[in-house]
Amino acid sequence: MSLQQPAVFCNMVSDWPSRHWTAAYISEVLHGRQIRFRMGMKSTHTVPQFETTCSYVETTLEEFLTWNCDQSNASGPFGDYDHSRFWAYADYKYFVNLFEDSSDIFQDVLWSDFGFPGRDGQESTLWIGSLGAHTPCHLDTYGCNLVFQVQGRKRWHLFPPEDTPFLYPTRIPYEESSVFSKINVVNPDLKHFPRFQKARRHTVTLSPGQVLFVPRHWWHYVESIDPVTVSINSWIELEEDHLARVEEAITRMVVCAMKTSEDPHDIRAWLNPTEVGATSHEINCRYLNGAVSAFFDHHRTPRAVEIQALKANGENVEKKELNGSSHMEVGQTHGQDLSLAAGKQDVVSLFGPDLFPVNPGPEEEHPSEGGGIFEKGGKELVDKDGEYFAKSCCAKRQQMLSKSENVVVEQTAPGSAPGLSQAFISTDDLLDCLVNPQVTRMVAQLLIQGKSL
């Protein structure tokens, strides 16, 4: 928990019963139960494919596997989706809902092996996708993340929290606990988002039998690179979540108030399908008050006082280490488990054959389980993406430098008025400022300070 960068565990789950949870096996366990799949386009567009732009089908895993294998004769719920043009993703499937009739299956996932006693499948989520299925780049506002790759491979593109300004954060579409990026990180539009060139990409391909640790507030874009992929994850609660819930309550109140006022009849254009609906201002007020009260209740406990003391000490150490850094810290508190902050200096010694860090730059070769994670097909994709990114960065940067002078001249020319594209400020533009992670953190702290006087 003291790690400040993503890392991959090997040889940790070989005795887990869920090690053999292929999509075909899960289909048998579910006995024809229908689940929802998100349908997206296999495209190279520069605009992120948010969940609000996808379509959805209710079907069984058996029908999904048939569509995925028998690609020429698609029928039933997948009949309108050409396999060569679409991908399917059964994402965010909580075990407690999916396996409510088979709760004994929770014991097949043993997060307790990672030092979380009693944690199993009950606190886990299942993800099943086809080739190309992905989640747009985002950060999770709560907790840190452990991801167990069961079947197929997934490629992870990760960016550190301090690179948040370079990822162009947005809360539209709105989903509690998710801050999205406006950028399609695998095909970035550097003309519109030039600061993305400064972001430090960490890339890793996760193979069956491996577990990825994603620290708090790390941005990630995840894509399936095999015909069928199955993953299991668990979000681990952290001390910092108590303040994060206040920040999320502020965000919910502001977004719902402004977007419903703009168009009360079209909430699906801005509300993520994972959200039940746009809650009223009265409900959002209660939610905010509850989050603030819970924050105070927690910090009155002796354990919280002890953690705060450790946190203060840890932050002083970090400030000394980061003195002179040009990167802005955005909503990041250092140290995942502050009781282990003293061991941070020894983090490097933790790495070895069974635990390797995900470093910035091109993907490195590491031992894999159950098949090579750097087989020719996957390696080509990494090299291709890396080559495109490097070349486009240099070319676009030069173009923008040469064009910037023309833009200034056009905007300040005598007798000229700014064009609509330059002057128009939308509700979403304003929200990007009002609920920017930096802003909501300051507002939450001001609220808490005001109520603690």
Short mmCIF file of C-alpha atoms in Angstrom, two decimals:
data_model
loop_
_atom_site.label_atom_id
_atom_site.label_comp_id
_atom_site.label_asym_id
_atom_site.label_seq_id
_atom_site.Cartn_x
_atom_site.Cartn_y
_atom_site.Cartn_z
CA MET A 1 0.00 0.00 0.00
CA SER A 2 3.04 2.29 0.22
CA LEU A 3 3.69 1.93 -3.52
CA GLN A 4 3.32 5.20 -5.44
CA GLN A 5 3.29 3.58 -8.88
CA PRO A 6 1.36 0.72 -10.50
CA ALA A 7 2.85 -2.74 -10.09
CA VAL A 8 2.10 -6.27 -11.31
CA PHE A 9 2.02 -9.31 -9.03
CA CYS A 10 2.90 -12.76 -10.40
CA ASN A 11 2.45 -16.19 -8.80
CA MET A 12 -0.12 -14.96 -6.29
CA VAL A 13 -3.35 -16.57 -7.51
CA SER A 14 -2.32 -20.00 -8.78
CA ASP A 15 -4.38 -21.69 -6.04
CA TRP A 16 -7.47 -19.49 -6.43
CA PRO A 17 -10.53 -21.39 -7.71
CA SER A 18 -11.39 -18.30 -9.80
CA ARG A 19 -8.16 -18.88 -11.74
CA HIS A 20 -10.26 -21.08 -14.06
CA TRP A 21 -13.20 -18.69 -14.50
CA THR A 22 -13.35 -18.53 -18.27
CA ALA A 23 -16.34 -16.86 -19.91
CA ALA A 24 -17.65 -20.32 -20.84
CA TYR A 25 -17.46 -21.46 -17.20
CA ILE A 26 -19.22 -18.34 -15.93
CA SER A 27 -21.93 -18.88 -18.55
CA GLU A 28 -22.66 -22.29 -17.02
CA VAL A 29 -22.74 -20.84 -13.50
CA LEU A 30 -25.25 -18.16 -14.52
CA HIS A 31 -27.65 -20.73 -16.05
CA GLY A 32 -28.92 -18.49 -18.85
CA ARG A 33 -29.28 -15.38 -16.73
CA GLN A 34 -29.34 -12.21 -18.82
CA ILE A 35 -26.76 -9.48 -18.28
CA ARG A 36 -26.25 -6.14 -19.96
CA PHE A 37 -23.51 -5.65 -22.55
CA ARG A 38 -22.25 -2.26 -23.69
CA MET A 39 -21.81 -2.14 -27.47
CA GLY A 40 -19.14 0.12 -28.92
CA MET A 41 -17.61 0.79 -32.30
CA LYS A 42 -14.21 -0.46 -33.37
CA SER A 43 -12.92 2.90 -34.58
CA THR A 44 -9.82 5.08 -34.60
CA HIS A 45 -11.65 8.32 -33.87
CA THR A 46 -9.92 10.89 -31.69
CA VAL A 47 -13.04 11.49 -29.57
CA PRO A 48 -13.38 9.19 -26.51
CA GLN A 49 -16.16 6.62 -26.75
CA PHE A 50 -18.01 7.47 -23.55
CA GLU A 51 -20.68 5.16 -22.20
CA THR A 52 -23.36 7.75 -23.04
CA THR A 53 -22.59 7.26 -26.75
CA CYS A 54 -22.79 3.45 -26.65
CA SER A 55 -25.80 1.20 -27.13
CA TYR A 56 -26.77 -1.68 -24.82
CA VAL A 57 -28.18 -5.18 -25.17
CA GLU A 58 -29.61 -7.54 -22.56
CA THR A 59 -28.50 -11.08 -23.34
CA THR A 60 -26.82 -14.18 -21.96
CA LEU A 61 -23.14 -15.02 -21.88
CA GLU A 62 -23.89 -18.01 -24.09
CA GLU A 63 -25.29 -15.73 -26.81
CA PHE A 64 -22.28 -13.45 -26.43
CA LEU A 65 -19.87 -16.35 -26.95
CA THR A 66 -21.84 -17.54 -29.98
CA TRP A 67 -21.72 -14.05 -31.52
CA ASN A 68 -18.04 -13.78 -30.74
CA CYS A 69 -17.20 -17.14 -32.35
CA ASP A 70 -19.75 -17.50 -35.17
CA GLN A 71 -19.14 -14.05 -36.57
CA SER A 72 -20.90 -14.57 -39.90
CA ASN A 73 -24.32 -15.62 -38.57
CA ALA A 74 -25.15 -13.11 -35.83
CA SER A 75 -28.74 -13.32 -34.66
CA GLY A 76 -30.81 -12.56 -31.60
CA PRO A 77 -29.78 -9.56 -29.47
CA PHE A 78 -26.51 -9.24 -31.39
CA GLY A 79 -28.19 -9.40 -34.79
CA ASP A 80 -27.76 -5.67 -35.41
CA TYR A 81 -24.08 -5.66 -34.49
CA ASP A 82 -21.54 -6.68 -37.11
CA HIS A 83 -18.71 -8.35 -35.19
CA SER A 84 -16.12 -6.77 -37.48
CA ARG A 85 -17.35 -3.29 -36.52
CA PHE A 86 -18.49 -3.65 -32.89
CA TRP A 87 -17.17 -4.83 -29.56
CA ALA A 88 -19.18 -5.96 -26.52
CA TYR A 89 -18.41 -5.37 -22.86
CA ALA A 90 -20.18 -6.69 -19.77
CA ASP A 91 -18.59 -4.25 -17.33
CA TYR A 92 -19.11 -3.29 -13.68
CA LYS A 93 -20.89 -6.58 -12.82
CA TYR A 94 -20.93 -6.70 -9.02
CA PHE A 95 -20.66 -10.20 -7.60
CA VAL A 96 -23.36 -9.59 -4.99
CA ASN A 97 -25.86 -8.86 -7.78
CA LEU A 98 -24.62 -11.28 -10.42
CA PHE A 99 -24.24 -14.32 -8.16
CA GLU A 100 -26.97 -13.59 -5.61
CA ASP A 101 -28.21 -17.18 -5.95
CA SER A 102 -24.70 -18.67 -5.64
CA SER A 103 -23.07 -16.78 -2.78
CA ASP A 104 -20.68 -19.67 -2.10
CA ILE A 105 -18.83 -18.61 -5.24
CA PHE A 106 -17.54 -15.56 -3.35
CA GLN A 107 -14.93 -17.82 -1.75
CA ASP A 108 -13.31 -18.42 -5.14
CA VAL A 109 -11.69 -14.97 -4.93
CA LEU A 110 -9.19 -14.59 -2.08
CA TRP A 111 -8.10 -10.98 -1.75
CA SER A 112 -7.11 -11.92 1.80
CA ASP A 113 -3.89 -13.28 0.22
CA PHE A 114 -2.95 -9.65 -0.48
CA GLY A 115 -3.24 -8.65 3.16
CA PHE A 116 -6.96 -7.79 3.40
CA PRO A 117 -8.43 -10.32 5.88
CA GLY A 118 -11.91 -11.52 5.03
CA ARG A 119 -12.02 -9.78 1.65
CA ASP A 120 -13.34 -12.05 -1.12
CA GLY A 121 -15.69 -12.04 -4.08
CA GLN A 122 -18.37 -10.19 -2.13
CA GLU A 123 -16.32 -7.01 -2.60
CA SER A 124 -15.48 -7.75 -6.24
CA THR A 125 -16.59 -6.80 -9.74
CA LEU A 126 -16.54 -8.87 -12.94
CA TRP A 127 -15.62 -7.67 -16.46
CA ILE A 128 -16.12 -9.71 -19.64
CA GLY A 129 -15.33 -8.28 -23.08
CA SER A 130 -14.52 -8.99 -26.70
CA LEU A 131 -11.57 -7.74 -28.75
CA GLY A 132 -11.46 -3.94 -28.69
CA ALA A 133 -13.73 -3.51 -25.64
CA HIS A 134 -12.43 -0.70 -23.47
CA THR A 135 -13.15 1.87 -20.80
CA PRO A 136 -12.34 5.51 -21.63
CA CYS A 137 -9.52 7.14 -19.72
CA HIS A 138 -10.56 8.12 -16.19
CA LEU A 139 -9.48 8.17 -12.57
CA ASP A 140 -11.38 6.69 -9.62
CA THR A 141 -11.94 9.18 -6.83
CA TYR A 142 -12.30 6.45 -4.19
CA GLY A 143 -9.73 3.92 -3.05
CA CYS A 144 -7.04 2.04 -4.90
CA ASN A 145 -7.56 -0.92 -7.20
CA LEU A 146 -6.50 -4.57 -7.47
CA VAL A 147 -7.23 -6.22 -10.84
CA PHE A 148 -6.92 -9.97 -11.44
CA GLN A 149 -6.68 -10.98 -15.11
CA VAL A 150 -8.40 -14.35 -15.56
CA GLN A 151 -8.78 -14.92 -19.32
CA GLY A 152 -7.21 -13.15 -22.30
CA ARG A 153 -5.02 -10.08 -22.10
CA LYS A 154 -5.73 -6.43 -21.44
CA ARG A 155 -3.53 -3.46 -22.15
CA TRP A 156 -3.42 -0.73 -19.52
CA HIS A 157 -2.42 2.86 -20.27
CA LEU A 158 -1.78 4.64 -16.95
CA PHE A 159 -0.89 8.23 -16.03
CA PRO A 160 0.13 9.57 -12.59
CA PRO A 161 -2.15 11.88 -10.55
CA GLU A 162 0.17 14.86 -10.94
CA ASP A 163 -0.41 14.71 -14.72
CA THR A 164 -4.11 15.53 -14.21
CA PRO A 165 -3.84 18.99 -15.89
CA PHE A 166 -2.46 17.29 -19.00
CA LEU A 167 -5.41 14.83 -19.17
CA TYR A 168 -8.08 17.59 -19.47
CA PRO A 169 -10.41 16.30 -16.72
CA THR A 170 -14.17 16.55 -17.08
CA ARG A 171 -17.23 15.42 -15.07
CA ILE A 172 -19.41 15.13 -18.16
CA PRO A 173 -20.59 12.45 -18.55
CA TYR A 174 -21.29 12.45 -14.83
CA GLU A 175 -20.68 9.35 -12.76
CA GLU A 176 -20.02 9.38 -9.04
CA SER A 177 -16.43 8.42 -8.30
CA SER A 178 -15.18 8.79 -11.91
CA VAL A 179 -13.35 11.75 -13.41
CA PHE A 180 -13.08 11.29 -17.17
CA SER A 181 -10.49 12.62 -19.60
CA LYS A 182 -11.55 14.46 -22.75
CA ILE A 183 -8.76 12.67 -24.61
CA ASN A 184 -8.75 9.38 -26.46
CA VAL A 185 -5.31 8.45 -25.15
CA VAL A 186 -4.68 5.78 -27.80
CA ASN A 187 -5.39 8.27 -30.61
CA PRO A 188 -4.99 11.74 -29.10
CA ASP A 189 -6.07 14.94 -30.81
CA LEU A 190 -2.98 16.98 -30.01
CA LYS A 191 -4.26 19.99 -31.92
CA HIS A 192 -7.10 20.49 -29.45
CA PHE A 193 -5.32 19.04 -26.41
CA PRO A 194 -1.66 20.07 -26.75
CA ARG A 195 -0.80 19.70 -23.05
CA PHE A 196 -1.32 15.95 -23.34
CA GLN A 197 2.18 15.80 -24.85
CA LYS A 198 3.52 16.36 -21.34
CA ALA A 199 1.66 13.39 -19.83
CA ARG A 200 3.84 10.45 -18.76
CA ARG A 201 2.28 7.27 -20.07
CA HIS A 202 2.87 3.97 -18.27
CA THR A 203 1.86 0.94 -20.36
CA VAL A 204 1.56 -2.70 -19.36
CA THR A 205 -0.14 -5.77 -20.82
CA LEU A 206 -1.82 -7.85 -18.12
CA SER A 207 -1.90 -11.60 -18.77
CA PRO A 208 -3.94 -14.40 -17.17
CA GLY A 209 -2.76 -15.12 -13.64
CA GLN A 210 -1.37 -11.63 -13.04
CA VAL A 211 -2.73 -8.99 -10.68
CA LEU A 212 -2.29 -5.26 -11.25
CA PHE A 213 -2.17 -2.79 -8.39
CA VAL A 214 -3.44 0.69 -9.37
CA PRO A 215 -2.63 3.34 -6.74
CA ARG A 216 -5.07 6.06 -5.75
CA HIS A 217 -6.00 8.62 -8.42
CA TRP A 218 -3.95 7.06 -11.22
CA TRP A 219 -5.60 7.67 -14.60
CA HIS A 220 -6.19 4.54 -16.68
CA TYR A 221 -7.49 3.48 -20.08
CA VAL A 222 -8.05 -0.28 -20.38
CA GLU A 223 -8.54 -2.24 -23.62
CA SER A 224 -9.10 -5.92 -24.41
CA ILE A 225 -6.54 -7.21 -26.91
CA ASP A 226 -7.72 -10.83 -27.14
CA PRO A 227 -11.01 -12.29 -28.52
CA VAL A 228 -12.40 -12.87 -24.99
CA THR A 229 -11.20 -11.29 -21.76
CA VAL A 230 -12.31 -11.86 -18.17
CA SER A 231 -11.14 -9.72 -15.25
CA ILE A 232 -12.01 -9.46 -11.56
CA ASN A 233 -11.25 -6.37 -9.54
CA SER A 234 -11.75 -4.94 -6.07
CA TRP A 235 -11.57 -1.30 -5.00
CA ILE A 236 -9.81 -1.01 -1.64
CA GLU A 237 -11.10 1.69 0.70
CA LEU A 238 -8.61 4.29 1.91
CA GLU A 239 -8.40 6.88 4.67
CA GLU A 240 -8.60 9.64 2.07
CA ASP A 241 -12.03 8.44 0.90
CA HIS A 242 -13.79 10.30 3.73
CA LEU A 243 -12.78 13.66 2.27
CA ALA A 244 -13.31 12.38 -1.28
CA ARG A 245 -16.98 11.64 -0.47
CA VAL A 246 -17.48 15.27 0.48
CA GLU A 247 -15.86 16.34 -2.80
CA GLU A 248 -18.09 13.95 -4.75
CA ALA A 249 -21.21 15.26 -2.99
CA ILE A 250 -20.24 18.82 -3.99
CA THR A 251 -19.70 17.68 -7.57
CA ARG A 252 -23.06 15.89 -7.70
CA MET A 253 -24.90 18.96 -6.40
CA VAL A 254 -23.31 21.36 -8.87
CA VAL A 255 -23.54 19.11 -11.94
CA CYS A 256 -27.16 18.06 -11.33
CA ALA A 257 -28.27 21.64 -10.62
CA MET A 258 -26.71 23.12 -13.74
CA LYS A 259 -27.40 20.32 -16.21
CA THR A 260 -31.04 19.79 -15.22
CA SER A 261 -31.61 23.54 -15.46
CA GLU A 262 -30.11 23.52 -18.94
CA ASP A 263 -32.33 20.68 -20.21
CA PRO A 264 -34.42 18.72 -17.68
CA HIS A 265 -35.67 16.33 -20.39
CA ASP A 266 -32.37 15.04 -21.75
CA ILE A 267 -30.42 13.75 -18.77
CA ARG A 268 -29.06 10.74 -20.68
CA ALA A 269 -26.90 13.07 -22.74
CA TRP A 270 -24.79 13.89 -19.68
CA LEU A 271 -25.61 11.25 -17.05
CA ASN A 272 -23.64 8.01 -17.28
CA PRO A 273 -25.81 4.88 -17.66
CA THR A 274 -24.30 3.53 -14.43
CA GLU A 275 -26.19 6.26 -12.54
CA VAL A 276 -29.83 5.60 -11.62
CA GLY A 277 -30.97 9.15 -12.37
CA ALA A 278 -30.48 12.85 -11.73
CA THR A 279 -31.28 13.35 -8.06
CA SER A 280 -33.13 16.42 -6.83
CA HIS A 281 -31.44 19.37 -5.14
CA GLU A 282 -33.04 18.39 -1.82
CA ILE A 283 -31.64 14.87 -2.03
CA ASN A 284 -28.23 16.18 -3.05
CA CYS A 285 -28.22 18.54 -0.04
CA ARG A 286 -28.93 15.62 2.27
CA TYR A 287 -26.19 13.62 0.57
CA LEU A 288 -23.68 16.44 1.11
CA ASN A 289 -24.66 16.91 4.75
CA GLY A 290 -24.37 13.17 5.29
CA ALA A 291 -20.88 13.11 3.75
CA VAL A 292 -19.70 16.02 5.93
CA SER A 293 -21.20 14.45 9.07
CA ALA A 294 -19.57 11.11 8.27
CA PHE A 295 -16.24 12.88 7.82
CA PHE A 296 -16.48 14.45 11.29
CA ASP A 297 -17.70 11.22 12.88
CA HIS A 298 -14.74 9.34 11.47
CA HIS A 299 -12.15 11.90 12.50
CA ARG A 300 -13.35 11.91 16.09
CA THR A 301 -12.12 8.33 16.54
CA PRO A 302 -8.71 7.72 18.19
CA ARG A 303 -7.52 5.79 15.13
CA ALA A 304 -8.27 8.74 12.86
CA VAL A 305 -6.28 11.11 15.10
CA GLU A 306 -3.32 8.74 14.91
CA ILE A 307 -3.55 8.51 11.12
CA GLN A 308 -3.80 12.29 10.78
CA ALA A 309 -0.57 12.67 12.76
CA LEU A 310 1.18 10.15 10.50
CA LYS A 311 -0.27 11.87 7.46
CA ALA A 312 1.05 15.27 8.52
CA ASN A 313 4.51 13.77 9.05
CA GLY A 314 4.38 11.95 5.71
CA GLU A 315 3.34 15.10 3.84
CA ASN A 316 6.25 17.06 5.34
CA VAL A 317 8.66 14.40 4.09
CA GLU A 318 7.05 14.46 0.63
CA LYS A 319 7.25 18.27 0.40
CA LYS A 320 10.99 18.10 1.02
CA GLU A 321 11.41 15.37 -1.59
CA LEU A 322 9.35 17.25 -4.19
CA ASN A 323 10.90 20.69 -3.61
CA GLY A 324 11.61 22.27 -6.99
CA SER A 325 9.29 20.00 -8.95
CA SER A 326 7.44 21.69 -11.80
CA HIS A 327 4.47 19.31 -11.59
CA MET A 328 1.32 20.47 -9.82
CA GLU A 329 -0.21 18.05 -7.33
CA VAL A 330 -3.91 17.78 -8.03
CA GLY A 331 -6.11 16.30 -5.34
CA GLN A 332 -3.43 13.83 -4.28
CA THR A 333 -2.57 12.93 -0.71
CA HIS A 334 0.66 10.98 -0.43
CA GLY A 335 0.78 7.47 0.94
CA GLN A 336 -1.91 4.84 0.50
CA ASP A 337 -1.59 3.39 3.97
CA LEU A 338 -0.02 6.06 6.11
CA SER A 339 0.83 3.65 8.89
CA LEU A 340 3.40 2.20 6.47
CA ALA A 341 4.73 5.58 5.32
CA ALA A 342 8.04 4.95 7.02
CA GLY A 343 8.67 1.99 4.73
CA LYS A 344 8.43 4.02 1.52
CA GLN A 345 12.20 4.37 1.30
CA ASP A 346 12.47 0.61 0.96
CA VAL A 347 9.88 0.29 -1.83
CA VAL A 348 12.50 -0.35 -4.51
CA SER A 349 13.66 -3.46 -2.66
CA LEU A 350 10.16 -4.94 -2.94
CA PHE A 351 10.44 -5.48 -6.69
CA GLY A 352 11.67 -8.77 -8.12
CA PRO A 353 10.56 -11.65 -10.34
CA ASP A 354 7.11 -11.82 -8.69
CA LEU A 355 6.46 -8.07 -8.39
CA PHE A 356 7.51 -5.65 -11.11
CA PRO A 357 6.73 -1.94 -11.42
CA VAL A 358 4.91 -0.38 -14.35
CA ASN A 359 7.41 2.25 -15.47
CA PRO A 360 6.89 5.21 -17.82
CA GLY A 361 7.82 4.88 -21.45
CA PRO A 362 7.70 1.83 -23.77
CA GLU A 363 6.43 -1.41 -22.32
CA GLU A 364 9.12 -3.56 -20.76
CA GLU A 365 9.39 -7.32 -20.95
CA HIS A 366 8.59 -9.24 -17.77
CA PRO A 367 7.89 -12.88 -16.91
CA SER A 368 4.36 -13.92 -17.81
CA GLU A 369 2.03 -16.67 -16.71
CA GLY A 370 -0.12 -18.86 -18.89
CA GLY A 371 1.26 -17.51 -22.17
CA GLY A 372 3.57 -14.72 -23.23
CA ILE A 373 2.24 -11.25 -22.64
CA PHE A 374 4.65 -9.91 -25.23
CA GLU A 375 3.82 -12.18 -28.10
CA LYS A 376 4.24 -10.75 -31.56
CA GLY A 377 0.69 -9.46 -31.95
CA GLY A 378 0.62 -7.60 -28.67
CA LYS A 379 4.17 -6.24 -29.07
CA GLU A 380 3.35 -4.80 -32.47
CA LEU A 381 0.42 -2.90 -31.02
CA VAL A 382 2.60 -1.37 -28.32
CA ASP A 383 5.31 -0.35 -30.77
CA LYS A 384 2.80 1.04 -33.21
CA ASP A 385 1.09 3.16 -30.54
CA GLY A 386 4.40 4.32 -29.15
CA GLU A 387 5.75 5.26 -32.58
CA TYR A 388 2.61 7.17 -33.49
CA PHE A 389 2.59 9.02 -30.19
CA ALA A 390 6.22 10.12 -30.44
CA LYS A 391 6.03 11.23 -34.06
CA SER A 392 2.73 13.06 -33.68
CA CYS A 393 3.99 14.86 -30.55
CA CYS A 394 6.97 16.35 -32.40
CA ALA A 395 5.03 17.24 -35.54
CA LYS A 396 2.01 18.71 -33.78
CA ARG A 397 4.13 20.71 -31.35
CA GLN A 398 5.95 22.40 -34.24
CA GLN A 399 2.66 23.11 -36.03
CA MET A 400 1.10 24.66 -32.95
CA LEU A 401 4.11 26.86 -32.26
CA SER A 402 3.96 28.23 -35.79
CA LYS A 403 0.19 28.72 -35.65
CA SER A 404 0.02 30.33 -32.21
CA GLU A 405 1.27 33.70 -33.49
CA ASN A 406 -1.43 33.72 -36.18
CA VAL A 407 -4.12 32.99 -33.59
CA VAL A 408 -3.00 35.93 -31.45
CA VAL A 409 -2.96 38.24 -34.45
CA GLU A 410 -6.44 37.14 -35.52
CA GLN A 411 -7.88 37.69 -32.05
CA THR A 412 -6.39 41.17 -31.61
CA ALA A 413 -6.81 42.51 -35.14
CA PRO A 414 -8.36 46.02 -35.13
CA GLY A 415 -12.09 46.07 -35.79
CA SER A 416 -12.45 42.31 -35.64
CA ALA A 417 -14.78 40.42 -33.34
CA PRO A 418 -13.97 36.99 -31.94
CA GLY A 419 -15.58 34.09 -33.76
CA LEU A 420 -18.30 32.05 -32.12
CA SER A 421 -15.99 29.08 -31.67
CA GLN A 422 -13.62 31.26 -29.65
CA ALA A 423 -16.15 33.24 -27.60
CA PHE A 424 -18.89 30.70 -26.85
CA ILE A 425 -18.77 29.24 -23.34
CA SER A 426 -21.00 26.21 -22.79
CA THR A 427 -22.40 24.85 -19.54
CA ASP A 428 -19.93 21.98 -19.80
CA ASP A 429 -17.02 24.43 -20.19
CA LEU A 430 -18.09 26.17 -16.99
CA LEU A 431 -18.54 22.86 -15.16
CA ASP A 432 -15.03 21.79 -16.17
CA CYS A 433 -13.83 24.71 -14.06
CA LEU A 434 -16.35 24.59 -11.21
CA VAL A 435 -15.95 20.86 -10.51
CA ASN A 436 -12.32 20.53 -11.48
CA PRO A 437 -10.68 18.19 -8.92
CA GLN A 438 -8.56 21.07 -7.62
CA VAL A 439 -11.61 23.26 -7.06
CA THR A 440 -13.81 20.66 -5.35
CA ARG A 441 -10.91 19.78 -3.03
CA MET A 442 -10.63 23.43 -1.94
CA VAL A 443 -14.40 23.80 -1.53
CA ALA A 444 -14.59 20.62 0.55
CA GLN A 445 -11.79 21.83 2.81
CA LEU A 446 -13.48 25.24 3.22
CA LEU A 447 -16.79 23.56 4.12
CA ILE A 448 -15.13 21.37 6.70
CA GLN A 449 -13.13 24.24 8.16
CA GLY A 450 -16.28 26.37 8.41
CA LYS A 451 -18.22 23.66 10.21
CA SER A 452 -15.37 22.82 12.57
CA LEU A 453 -15.12 26.35 14.06
#
